[in-house]
Amino acid sequence: MSVGFTLAAPAAAHALAQSGEVGAYTLTAARFWATSAALLALVGVVIGGLALARSGRRIGNGGENGAVVALVSGLIAVVGGAVNLAVADGGPGTGNGVVGGAVALVLGLIAMALGGLARARSRRTAANRCGASGA
């Protein structure tokens, strides 16, 4: 009986140590994480662009809420993409989500930049509004 377990242990270890071929369209956990972070970053870019377009208006909050949403979603996406890239043990096509992590990192930085610009512009517009109405 112990002979069977002794012979099976190296075979099981060998099967676990081998990395299986991951197909191009196979959704692994790392690819799902990276894709989620990239989609969140894309949402942040769109909202940041809309907030930047609205930041010059004199009606409403001037895109302030959208700017904050873009900043937060961009930050979450940058952290998620960076963590995914840090723990990936292979390159593109290995199922580790390297491409999605890089896309999340870049788009997250763009979303943060757009959110920061929109927030600065909306504050400047609000200060001009208050100064003009107080005079």
Short mmCIF file of C-alpha atoms in Angstrom, two decimals:
data_model
loop_
_atom_site.label_atom_id
_atom_site.label_comp_id
_atom_site.label_asym_id
_atom_site.label_seq_id
_atom_site.Cartn_x
_atom_site.Cartn_y
_atom_site.Cartn_z
CA MET A 1 0.00 0.00 0.00
CA SER A 2 2.79 2.44 0.82
CA VAL A 3 4.42 1.57 -2.51
CA GLY A 4 1.36 2.95 -4.36
CA PHE A 5 1.49 6.26 -2.48
CA THR A 6 5.24 6.49 -2.92
CA LEU A 7 5.00 6.13 -6.69
CA ALA A 8 1.95 8.40 -6.99
CA ALA A 9 3.49 11.31 -5.09
CA PRO A 10 6.18 12.19 -7.69
CA ALA A 11 3.66 11.87 -10.50
CA ALA A 12 1.23 14.22 -8.73
CA ALA A 13 3.99 16.71 -8.00
CA HIS A 14 5.09 16.60 -11.63
CA ALA A 15 1.52 17.21 -12.82
CA LEU A 16 1.14 20.17 -10.47
CA ALA A 17 4.49 21.70 -11.42
CA GLN A 18 3.72 21.67 -15.14
CA SER A 19 2.09 24.80 -16.41
CA GLY A 20 -0.80 23.91 -18.62
CA GLU A 21 -1.28 25.59 -21.95
CA VAL A 22 -3.71 28.45 -21.59
CA GLY A 23 -5.76 29.26 -24.65
CA ALA A 24 -5.97 32.74 -26.07
CA TYR A 25 -9.60 33.10 -24.98
CA THR A 26 -9.43 31.25 -21.67
CA LEU A 27 -10.54 33.48 -18.80
CA THR A 28 -8.18 32.88 -15.90
CA ALA A 29 -8.47 34.58 -12.52
CA ALA A 30 -5.57 36.91 -13.33
CA ARG A 31 -7.07 37.84 -16.69
CA PHE A 32 -10.40 38.53 -15.03
CA TRP A 33 -8.72 40.78 -12.44
CA ALA A 34 -6.78 42.67 -15.11
CA THR A 35 -9.81 43.03 -17.37
CA SER A 36 -11.91 44.35 -14.49
CA ALA A 37 -9.24 46.90 -13.62
CA ALA A 38 -8.94 47.94 -17.28
CA LEU A 39 -12.72 48.38 -17.60
CA LEU A 40 -12.81 50.43 -14.41
CA ALA A 41 -10.02 52.60 -15.81
CA LEU A 42 -11.92 53.03 -19.08
CA VAL A 43 -15.01 54.13 -17.16
CA GLY A 44 -12.81 56.59 -15.27
CA VAL A 45 -11.43 58.01 -18.55
CA VAL A 46 -14.92 58.51 -19.97
CA ILE A 47 -16.25 60.11 -16.78
CA GLY A 48 -13.11 62.24 -16.47
CA GLY A 49 -13.51 63.45 -20.05
CA LEU A 50 -17.14 64.34 -19.46
CA ALA A 51 -16.25 66.10 -16.20
CA LEU A 52 -13.53 68.06 -17.98
CA ALA A 53 -16.02 69.12 -20.64
CA ARG A 54 -18.50 70.20 -17.96
CA SER A 55 -15.95 71.92 -15.74
CA GLY A 56 -16.13 75.22 -17.61
CA ARG A 57 -19.89 75.55 -17.29
CA ARG A 58 -21.41 78.01 -14.93
CA ILE A 59 -24.50 75.88 -14.26
CA GLY A 60 -24.45 72.94 -11.84
CA ASN A 61 -21.46 71.75 -9.90
CA GLY A 62 -19.11 72.16 -12.87
CA GLY A 63 -18.20 68.48 -13.13
CA GLU A 64 -16.88 68.28 -9.57
CA ASN A 65 -18.58 64.94 -8.84
CA GLY A 66 -17.37 63.41 -12.09
CA ALA A 67 -13.85 64.61 -11.39
CA VAL A 68 -13.83 62.86 -8.02
CA VAL A 69 -15.23 59.66 -9.55
CA ALA A 70 -12.54 59.75 -12.26
CA LEU A 71 -9.80 60.27 -9.68
CA VAL A 72 -10.99 57.42 -7.46
CA SER A 73 -11.63 54.94 -10.27
CA GLY A 74 -8.29 55.81 -11.86
CA LEU A 75 -6.47 55.26 -8.58
CA ILE A 76 -8.16 51.89 -8.01
CA ALA A 77 -7.34 50.81 -11.57
CA VAL A 78 -3.69 51.90 -11.27
CA VAL A 79 -3.27 49.95 -8.05
CA GLY A 80 -5.05 46.90 -9.48
CA GLY A 81 -3.00 46.96 -12.68
CA ALA A 82 0.28 47.46 -10.81
CA VAL A 83 -0.45 44.61 -8.42
CA ASN A 84 -1.38 42.36 -11.33
CA LEU A 85 1.85 43.21 -13.14
CA ALA A 86 3.88 42.70 -9.97
CA VAL A 87 2.59 39.18 -9.31
CA ALA A 88 2.55 38.01 -12.94
CA ASP A 89 5.15 35.34 -13.53
CA GLY A 90 5.03 35.34 -17.31
CA GLY A 91 4.67 37.57 -20.29
CA PRO A 92 1.78 38.29 -22.62
CA GLY A 93 -0.19 35.21 -23.62
CA THR A 94 0.56 33.20 -20.49
CA GLY A 95 -2.82 33.77 -18.86
CA ASN A 96 -1.45 36.10 -16.18
CA GLY A 97 -3.29 39.21 -17.37
CA VAL A 98 -0.15 41.13 -18.23
CA VAL A 99 -1.70 43.00 -21.14
CA GLY A 100 -4.84 43.89 -19.16
CA GLY A 101 -2.73 45.02 -16.21
CA ALA A 102 -0.68 47.31 -18.43
CA VAL A 103 -3.82 48.73 -20.05
CA ALA A 104 -5.34 49.31 -16.60
CA LEU A 105 -2.18 51.08 -15.47
CA VAL A 106 -2.07 53.43 -18.47
CA LEU A 107 -5.80 54.15 -18.61
CA GLY A 108 -5.91 54.63 -14.84
CA LEU A 109 -3.20 57.28 -15.06
CA ILE A 110 -5.11 59.01 -17.86
CA ALA A 111 -8.32 58.92 -15.80
CA MET A 112 -6.51 60.44 -12.83
CA ALA A 113 -5.04 63.19 -15.00
CA LEU A 114 -8.43 64.03 -16.52
CA GLY A 115 -10.07 63.99 -13.09
CA GLY A 116 -7.39 66.26 -11.65
CA LEU A 117 -7.69 68.71 -14.54
CA ALA A 118 -11.48 68.75 -14.27
CA ARG A 119 -11.33 69.28 -10.51
CA ALA A 120 -8.87 72.17 -10.83
CA ARG A 121 -10.87 73.81 -13.60
CA SER A 122 -14.19 73.42 -11.76
CA ARG A 123 -12.70 75.01 -8.64
CA ARG A 124 -11.33 77.90 -10.69
CA THR A 125 -14.73 78.36 -12.36
CA ALA A 126 -16.46 78.24 -8.97
CA ALA A 127 -14.07 80.85 -7.57
CA ASN A 128 -14.75 83.12 -10.56
CA ARG A 129 -18.47 82.63 -10.07
CA CYS A 130 -18.29 83.58 -6.41
CA GLY A 131 -16.06 86.56 -7.13
CA ALA A 132 -18.30 87.84 -9.92
CA SER A 133 -21.53 87.44 -7.95
CA GLY A 134 -20.07 89.09 -4.83
CA ALA A 135 -19.06 92.29 -6.67
#
